[in-house]
Amino acid sequence: MQTTSDNAFQSHYMPNTPQERAEMLRVLGLDSVEDLFADIPQEYRNPALSIPPPMSELELKAELEALAKTNHDTKSYASFLGAGVYNHFIPSLVSPLINRGEFLTSYTPYQAEASQGTLQVAYEFQTMVCNLMGMEVANDGMYEGASSLAEAALMACRITGRGDICVLDTVSPTYRQVVETYARPQGLQVHVLEARNPHLPEGAACLLAQYPNYFGYLEDLASHKVATHERDALLVVSTDPIATGMFRPPGDYGADIVTGEGQGMGVPMSFGGPYVGLFATRSEYIRQMPGRIVGKTVDTDGKTGYVLTLQTREQHIRRERATSNICTSQALLALAATITLATLGKRGLRQVAELCYHKAHYAASLISRVTGYSLPLKGTFFKEMVVKCPTSPTVINERLLESSIIGGLDISHIMPDCMLLCVTEMNTRQEIEALVGALSEFSR
Amino acid sequence: MQTTSDNAFQSHYMPNTPQERAEMLRVLGLDSVEDLFADIPQEYRNPALSIPPPMSELELKAELEALAKTNHDTKSYASFLGAGVYNHFIPSLVSPLINRGEFLTSYTPYQAEASQGTLQVAYEFQTMVCNLMGMEVANDGMYEGASSLAEAALMACRITGRGDICVLDTVSPTYRQVVETYARPQGLQVHVLEARNPHLPEGAACLLAQYPNYFGYLEDLASHKVATHERDALLVVSTDPIATGMFRPPGDYGADIVTGEGQGMGVPMSFGGPYVGLFATRSEYIRQMPGRIVGKTVDTDGKTGYVLTLQTREQHIRRERATSNICTSQALLALAATITLATLGKRGLRQVAELCYHKAHYAASLISRVTGYSLPLKGTFFKEMVVKCPTSPTVINERLLESSIIGGLDISHIMPDCMLLCVTEMNTRQEIEALVGALSEFSR
Amino acid sequence: MTAQQDHRRRLLMDRSVPGRVGAILPSLDVPAQELPDGQLLRSDLDLPEVTEPEVVRYFTNLSQLNFSIDTHFYPLGSCTMKYNPKINDEVASLPGFAGIHPLQPDYQVQGALEIMHHVQDYLVEITGMAASSLAPLAGAQGELCGILMIQKYHQERGDSHRLKMLIPDSAHGTNPASAAMAGYHVVSIPTDSEGNCDLKALKKEATSDLAGMMITLPSTLGLFDQHIVEVCRLIHEAGGLAYADGANMNALLGQVKMGHLGFDVMHLNLHKTFSTPHGGGGPGAGPVCVQPSLQPYLPAPVVERRSYNGKESYTLVTPEKTIGKVSASHGNFGVLVRAYTYIRTLGNVGLRQVSENAVLNANYLLTHLKDRYHLPFDRPCMHEVVLSADWQKGKGVNGLETAKRLLDYGFHAPTMYFPLTVDEALLIEPTETESKETLDLFIEAMKAIDQEATETPDLVKGAPHTTPVRRLDEARAARQPDLRWQRKAEEDANS
Amino acid sequence: MTAQQDHRRRLLMDRSVPGRVGAILPSLDVPAQELPDGQLLRSDLDLPEVTEPEVVRYFTNLSQLNFSIDTHFYPLGSCTMKYNPKINDEVASLPGFAGIHPLQPDYQVQGALEIMHHVQDYLVEITGMAASSLAPLAGAQGELCGILMIQKYHQERGDSHRLKMLIPDSAHGTNPASAAMAGYHVVSIPTDSEGNCDLKALKKEATSDLAGMMITLPSTLGLFDQHIVEVCRLIHEAGGLAYADGANMNALLGQVKMGHLGFDVMHLNLHKTFSTPHGGGGPGAGPVCVQPSLQPYLPAPVVERRSYNGKESYTLVTPEKTIGKVSASHGNFGVLVRAYTYIRTLGNVGLRQVSENAVLNANYLLTHLKDRYHLPFDRPCMHEVVLSADWQKGKGVNGLETAKRLLDYGFHAPTMYFPLTVDEALLIEPTETESKETLDLFIEAMKAIDQEATETPDLVKGAPHTTPVRRLDEARAARQPDLRWQRKAEEDANS
Ligand SMILES: Cc1ncc(COP(=O)(O)O)c(C=O)c1O
Ligand SMILES: Cc1ncc(COP(=O)(O)O)c(C=O)c1O
């Protein structure tokens, strides 16, 4: 049996056996591996390490499966929770494809000739992001939606040479926090403006909007564009790519930078990550764009191939003058999104968007008929809506869980007794009606 | 939205669009696809097809997940059921590797130059089967354990030119049934002999034994070999490959043909299949062996490669004079077994076997101390044993299920009130003790 | 460079280093028990000692040496190499399906039995038969079951003298092999000049010792026998039963039902028509479907639906006069789940489109290639087309070489030299999941090879040139069989 | 032949055929709702129209164009390309982990929070720090967080004039970039002739405007700074804080704890040291670990364990003086599950063996190669060794060409031209999961290339020769950026 005493433990991940270690040390002219660590001051060497001993795969998997079961997941619960992270359909082919070792265990394609798979996928991804957003150029992905928006704000400041970032109050509060984290240290100011009537201060660098906004409603991008243009500022829009399957994309309204959270396109919710940030802009701004960019070129035989390009923007070349510090990004999730979009295709993405739309509106129509509930906001919403409840949404949610329903997000701190409810193509009519039934129990 | 009217339905599996079909028909000089089926008598064409309409992946997956949950599986229940199919550890790497499209979606390697992956795996598999069994040659796998044994009996009759198949009463009753199914039509006789003291009739072709036997105990192969040799008959042994991780293999005892069920080596139980049959014999009998065989050779440049070989035994060449009708076999499961054995390796397989042994014997020692229970059989058992119960095992099993335990097999029809109980490395001490606790409730 | 490439293909036992491990097992959590007599234990076991990373890299690299559906057009005739949907594999591996034991009592596995029952029903509906059994594990085993049913049927009627089984000369090798395994005397029936069963020959052989006839429909020539109803009638007239080899059902889904044409029994190849990945040579599943007359003989078990106190339940039963069991369990359940998923996904409408597109694609190839390759039967084909390379042979390039050359063009080769009745046969089955663009590229390649046969025949004869190995010496493999790794003598001495 | 190969790489939009679909979505099961004003809807969307089989074949073929850990030795320095255990991916995709939403209330996700809490604890234990936050999504974001903590720490103490961040010249580009993003003035500190931080230069810059210094340990030269304790002391003396870039922790696991050496804050690259597959460039995770002084500033959220009525529970909290949030959620949870699984699998004993073997393997390469490649710092290295191709350059072959030639030998190239301070640098990191046989083959290849540089330099200069494409024109890519597929003019006219 495997023992855990130091000498006896031979890991299944490491080939060197004691004999081989001895042989290699002989080549090095050393007595012990210890000698290789001689540069570490003696008094700090070999500290105690209070980590459990090695564990077999069989036992560990059983333990983790048990732990996983303590979570309330979408296989066992109907979920109406959204607010930036969504339970969307993931085609079965995504997992076997992204888990192919050649994609999964390669790295940033620095050696283009040995990385054409990754590189061509990136080119496909950039194409899709541009097309979804209605923009001219896109990068190969960012960490996730919020930091993408933050980086877009920084980019707008670089382009305009200005330091005032305006953000609508209909942008996700969390996204606004992340913008703050990124902007503050550079001495940039973040101003929150009322979305109904945003007055950009003189010298504003940009206006950040979310579309559909945090509350699920379409933002009036056309008039926001006018407002920003008046100030020679840039319009930066964070969008839900699924919404662009049916709604006019931000690029159509003249947005200058468009970002987004790509999670909804083939990436599981995974308690917050890994996801993939989307980032697109106009061609003229490309040299100010953060992130990796892949371009098409030819090899010495004239054959088409792909390479990392415009790298002089990046940290590994430009160092402290880079457009961002981003290095390891979220390539695998960009691959998942690319495969998902390829599978859904032109027609499928629209179908998904329309299913969301109709189901969300159906839910809304039922809920607004339940006494005590109402939809306080007006306008066009996509798959999310604010529902005013007769009592605390947190209390309601506890009750819903008993009916195997994960309710919407409690946003009482923004709008009293309000819940941000999300309905996607994953929610069946039965689930929607069960939700409405359970909500009715609180009606007054 | 997708409709299901015949014309509108465009499947995601088939590329031809209505436009393309029209274009292709134009090339063929035809008006309609119907015309291609003109050879089918008109009155039988286009019958009604009462199959449900097409279904989306999203809905179908949900339906199947719900259906799967109605089954009582080993993720939710501790299982002590064996009798030929076992809950053994499957390393995590097996699934991603066997699901690689290049392995998964290729076929029998008729084009050797385009199938070296599959062929080399087969050569590895044959090597491992030989080494496990202690035999000289092995084929690339059969359907499963029982039909492998049946084919071995037929082979023994061909080799000896005789028609009497003897089988021990300690061989699995199901395996014996399958031998009957295969032997009867050829006019071969199947004789069941008492394992304690088998008297082979004059002119017997072979003796079939199981090792460990159906009841979990080691068969006395040494003396069975003597008995068969006296009659110039062949000793055919069906074995559990995991047992060969610690016990002397049948080949050591002079078995002439060794078969087995490979399921325990990396293949899920899957309610009975797909599994993989093992088949090995002596070199001298190779031309009588059923199944596919892969051999090593060289290419025109002298490079090593692998090919299907000795194909003149097979149905596609020899037709009615073939050694078997087997064509599509279970290659993917042979791959799973090969990967599993490579991963477990010399040391791991022994560890698995020893874990089974110690846990099964621990369980036996506890159970035999519970009033009303006993172990009626004597001898050395591996991971299974017969337990005599105070009441009907079926009744006991119903109760065990309430404690999340799947009990052993009720073999009352063979030995009154007896249960065939199996313990593997997958059963924790806690599970074993819970089983014993639950069994005690029936003690009298 | 070669060192590294050779290294990649080094066998596991040559990679083995004493002391390396590939898995960590749990330590023993119960008191160690007394081991048996040492005589019973094995002293050594030659299995590799390699690490997990090495296992992964070795098998990943090996896989890349294969052509496959996921990477290549694979028009291997008679094999229905169609796309295998990924959802099928995903659902088959759900714990509720992959983690259940075949001997669990019925009440613990109702979901599994329900699926099997549906598959039985769907296959009955698709074939126009009365009942089915999912027990057979592949097409050949389905054939054996079908023949055993015919045999038992005759025996039960006291007709034990019927010892002859007719099989067309174009049949797949499993047909005669299966008939022989059942103890039948196989008589071959020739094909007529139209590619149909030669009725004259059939009539001559339809004698009173006839047990039955096995007919592949469409035949392995890719042709729908124009006299099939007459053929079945003749067999019945002689007191025989008509067996349909349904491995080629991809041509006929929703177009015609075998049961309507006069067949008594048939098998289906689920892995082909219903798209289980072929796994380098299996697993498959070969369910049998029968008319009412043969239902009592079905191989065990079959699933029955029962109503009890108004509650439906499913249970495994043994048909009354069953021919017996052909495996230890209930069939290749994992394959059945895939077939179920496939049928539900495509539905009635989709299944019909499968055969339409499969047949359309094959005829598209036929039309484009028949000027350059000899078409032995010049009429529309079904889902596959048989061509002959005998024109090319005239130029010194045979069918095998033509096929091997296709590998260089990035296509898997068609089935070669089968059916045996066509010289230099190339049996091409494109399937419905391939696109017109792919077919066009294939046509282009076939034409280019024909041209090469004229202009640069040595190029074709030396093919393949671009595969991981060049043409392999099969004769040597058979003459000096090397079938497993063996420790070299000097190593043995050291170990 | 080329047609078929070109076909395989054709872009999705070039494969698109109007009317094809790749997925069937459910039909609407609720009454259709009124659509909004058509003005709000988009009229068209350029996404491909391809089938599921084509998607699978396209991406499968593309994948094969990559080198990867699962297929190749990949000694890319500074990237820790070690084996990524398959169990990690399996458990991360369990429904209980992959199917939970980051905004579910704590009580619904206790299992997830428990894992995060354990990871926090393990990292604290491994680094010898006091607390950690798992929020940063990659190493670079971890750096930014660390620097923002330093910044806020100084600000809270009224030390807002500290605007200078020191960074050794060998540092990874993310270090200066992160410092700049935080608004710092970056000052580069040279490396001395031994490969250590130049203490003289450091002393000169350790002035009262010093905010801190970012030090990679071991450095990107693969060296453990022999005066590291002195370095930290000097920084502290000047009132600055010492930041450790822990991306190279693979060398030090269990050998030494950063917290003991005097560092105040550090980040780890979980995807490197703790083996999350690198995915072609992510995802990663860059947790930060800090001394007590910086704990209140940790990025949000962190997980706390609470005892309530004797019951333990886990909850997400925002540290008191947090620098804020750096993403919308809690970190790359899927990566954290993998790291947890990895740490538990190897355990205390195994983690220590990781660093031992990683360092041993690197030194084995160093010893064998230093005769043929210039070793700028001739002392034992840690987990990676920096060589220079400047001797080869003398023969007319540069580092890039040497690296590209390795691809022909079936090895991924080392990191080239980094660190910037070494001419023609080749940074080689073998990792602990590679075997001696592989290292020997690599050594052989490196020596062969050196010989080729002498004998057949053009062979090396023209490399690679065997990859799917030959040397690519990067200048053209940058000069005429072609960054996405665009419809050709004539197509536009037709569409
Ligand atoms: C026409 C025909 N019949 C029977 C079979 C045998 O089926 P299996 O290979 O599943 O045993 C095949 C398989 O290739 C076939 O093509
Ligand atoms: C030494 C060092 N520091 C920092 C980083 C940045 O980490 P990441 O790529 O995860 O952002 C890297 C990554 O390559 C690195 O090697």
XYZ file of N, CA and C in Angstrom, chain C residues 121-191:
213
model
N -39.571 -0.629 -29.152
C -40.746 -0.142 -29.880
C -40.367 0.624 -31.139
N -39.396 1.491 -31.005
C -39.001 2.303 -32.174
C -38.485 1.405 -33.292
N -37.693 0.403 -32.930
C -37.130 -0.458 -33.962
C -38.231 -1.268 -34.638
N -39.200 -1.694 -33.846
C -40.346 -2.402 -34.401
C -41.085 -1.494 -35.385
N -41.246 -0.270 -35.005
C -41.950 0.685 -35.865
C -41.146 0.961 -37.142
N -39.865 1.104 -36.991
C -39.026 1.433 -38.147
C -38.940 0.265 -39.132
N -38.992 -0.948 -38.594
C -38.820 -2.115 -39.461
C -40.142 -2.733 -39.890
N -41.229 -2.322 -39.260
C -42.513 -2.915 -39.602
C -42.631 -4.357 -39.141
N -41.875 -4.679 -38.101
C -41.936 -6.027 -37.553
C -42.846 -6.016 -36.315
N -42.930 -7.188 -35.650
C -43.865 -7.287 -34.525
C -43.185 -7.148 -33.173
N -41.931 -7.552 -33.097
C -41.263 -7.546 -31.798
C -39.768 -7.494 -32.021
N -39.058 -7.158 -30.970
C -37.607 -7.094 -31.107
C -36.925 -7.475 -29.808
N -35.662 -7.834 -29.925
C -34.825 -8.062 -28.754
C -33.527 -7.306 -28.970
N -33.087 -6.660 -27.905
C -31.894 -5.822 -28.001
C -30.642 -6.559 -27.549
N -30.795 -7.862 -27.301
C -29.688 -8.607 -26.703
C -28.422 -8.695 -27.555
N -28.512 -8.876 -28.874
C -27.273 -9.109 -29.628
C -26.304 -7.925 -29.583
N -25.032 -8.225 -29.480
C -24.031 -7.197 -29.215
C -23.428 -6.581 -30.468
N -23.715 -7.145 -31.614
C -23.229 -6.568 -32.878
C -24.049 -7.196 -33.994
N -23.817 -6.727 -35.197
C -24.566 -7.247 -36.324
C -24.417 -8.756 -36.466
N -23.184 -9.231 -36.378
C -22.952 -10.658 -36.575
C -23.684 -11.477 -35.520
N -23.721 -10.973 -34.295
C -24.423 -11.726 -33.263
C -25.937 -11.669 -33.499
N -26.392 -10.543 -34.040
C -27.792 -10.457 -34.436
C -28.122 -11.487 -35.502
N -27.235 -11.629 -36.456
C -27.439 -12.644 -37.505
C -27.554 -14.030 -36.896
N -26.610 -14.329 -36.009
C -26.622 -15.652 -35.383
C -27.963 -15.872 -34.680
N -28.413 -14.873 -33.952
C -29.700 -14.984 -33.262
C -30.831 -15.217 -34.258
N -30.828 -14.438 -35.320
C -31.883 -14.575 -36.316
C -31.922 -15.977 -36.893
N -30.757 -16.496 -37.194
C -30.691 -17.822 -37.789
C -31.104 -18.887 -36.778
N -30.691 -18.683 -35.535
C -31.081 -19.649 -34.504
C -32.600 -19.646 -34.309
N -33.197 -18.480 -34.482
C -34.664 -18.422 -34.380
C -35.302 -19.201 -35.525
N -34.759 -18.993 -36.710
C -35.264 -19.748 -37.869
C -35.122 -21.248 -37.610
N -33.964 -21.603 -37.099
C -33.693 -23.011 -36.826
C -34.680 -23.592 -35.819
N -34.859 -22.862 -34.729
C -35.738 -23.366 -33.683
C -37.188 -23.428 -34.181
N -37.540 -22.442 -34.979
C -38.890 -22.418 -35.564
C -39.133 -23.695 -36.363
N -38.196 -24.023 -37.218
C -38.352 -25.239 -38.015
C -38.369 -26.477 -37.121
N -37.468 -26.477 -36.159
C -37.392 -27.647 -35.271
C -38.691 -27.859 -34.518
N -39.240 -26.775 -34.021
C -40.483 -26.893 -33.244
C -41.626 -27.396 -34.119
N -41.540 -27.133 -35.411
C -42.553 -27.646 -36.331
C -42.170 -29.028 -36.847
N -41.126 -29.575 -36.306
C -40.691 -30.897 -36.736
C -39.976 -30.895 -38.079
N -39.616 -29.708 -38.494
C -38.986 -29.531 -39.801
C -37.461 -29.566 -39.679
N -36.938 -30.531 -38.992
C -35.513 -30.491 -38.668
C -34.613 -30.808 -39.854
N -35.201 -31.229 -40.923
C -34.388 -31.590 -42.083
C -33.964 -30.374 -42.903
N -34.456 -29.229 -42.544
C -34.122 -28.032 -43.322
C -32.736 -27.537 -42.910
N -31.755 -27.880 -43.680
C -30.358 -27.639 -43.281
C -29.628 -26.703 -44.232
N -30.369 -26.101 -45.140
C -29.720 -25.281 -46.152
C -30.056 -23.801 -45.971
N -29.039 -23.008 -46.016
C -29.240 -21.554 -45.925
C -28.685 -20.917 -47.199
N -29.545 -20.181 -47.890
C -29.101 -19.512 -49.117
C -28.557 -18.124 -48.786
N -27.492 -17.786 -49.443
C -26.877 -16.474 -49.216
C -26.342 -15.951 -50.552
N -26.741 -14.754 -50.935
C -26.241 -14.183 -52.200
C -24.712 -14.079 -52.178
N -24.129 -14.179 -53.321
C -22.665 -14.150 -53.386
C -22.077 -12.794 -52.998
N -22.901 -11.781 -53.011
C -22.385 -10.454 -52.645
C -22.446 -10.206 -51.142
N -22.963 -11.171 -50.384
C -23.212 -10.920 -48.959
C -21.942 -10.628 -48.179
N -22.126 -9.937 -47.087
C -21.058 -9.683 -46.131
C -20.608 -11.016 -45.553
N -19.329 -11.137 -45.243
C -18.789 -12.396 -44.743
C -19.455 -12.905 -43.480
N -19.998 -11.995 -42.690
C -20.649 -12.455 -41.457
C -21.843 -13.345 -41.759
N -22.537 -13.128 -42.887
C -23.720 -13.931 -43.169
C -23.389 -15.413 -43.295
N -22.512 -15.809 -44.204
C -22.169 -17.226 -44.252
C -21.536 -17.723 -42.958
N -20.723 -16.881 -42.332
C -20.074 -17.310 -41.088
C -21.117 -17.571 -40.007
N -22.115 -16.710 -39.912
C -23.149 -16.900 -38.896
C -23.959 -18.147 -39.191
N -24.305 -18.327 -40.456
C -25.078 -19.499 -40.834
C -24.301 -20.777 -40.484
N -23.020 -20.747 -40.751
C -22.200 -21.916 -40.449
C -22.125 -22.150 -38.947
N -22.032 -21.066 -38.158
C -21.985 -21.234 -36.705
C -23.254 -21.898 -36.190
N -24.346 -21.680 -36.912
C -25.597 -22.315 -36.518
C -25.700 -23.724 -37.119
N -24.662 -24.153 -37.764
C -24.640 -25.515 -38.287
C -25.266 -25.674 -39.662
N -25.527 -24.564 -40.332
C -26.174 -24.659 -41.640
C -25.188 -24.922 -42.769
N -25.718 -25.528 -43.785
C -25.002 -25.699 -45.035
C -25.303 -24.455 -45.875
N -24.264 -23.741 -46.239
C -24.451 -22.474 -46.941
C -24.383 -22.673 -48.454
N -25.395 -22.200 -49.149
C -25.373 -22.241 -50.611
C -25.418 -20.819 -51.142
N -24.486 -20.543 -52.009
C -24.355 -19.184 -52.527
C -25.275 -18.992 -53.740
N -25.953 -17.857 -53.777
C -26.831 -17.526 -54.892
C -26.202 -16.377 -55.673
N -26.059 -16.549 -56.971
C -25.385 -15.484 -57.740
C -26.253 -14.246 -57.926
N -25.600 -13.208 -58.352
C -26.250 -11.938 -58.644
C -26.460 -11.878 -60.150
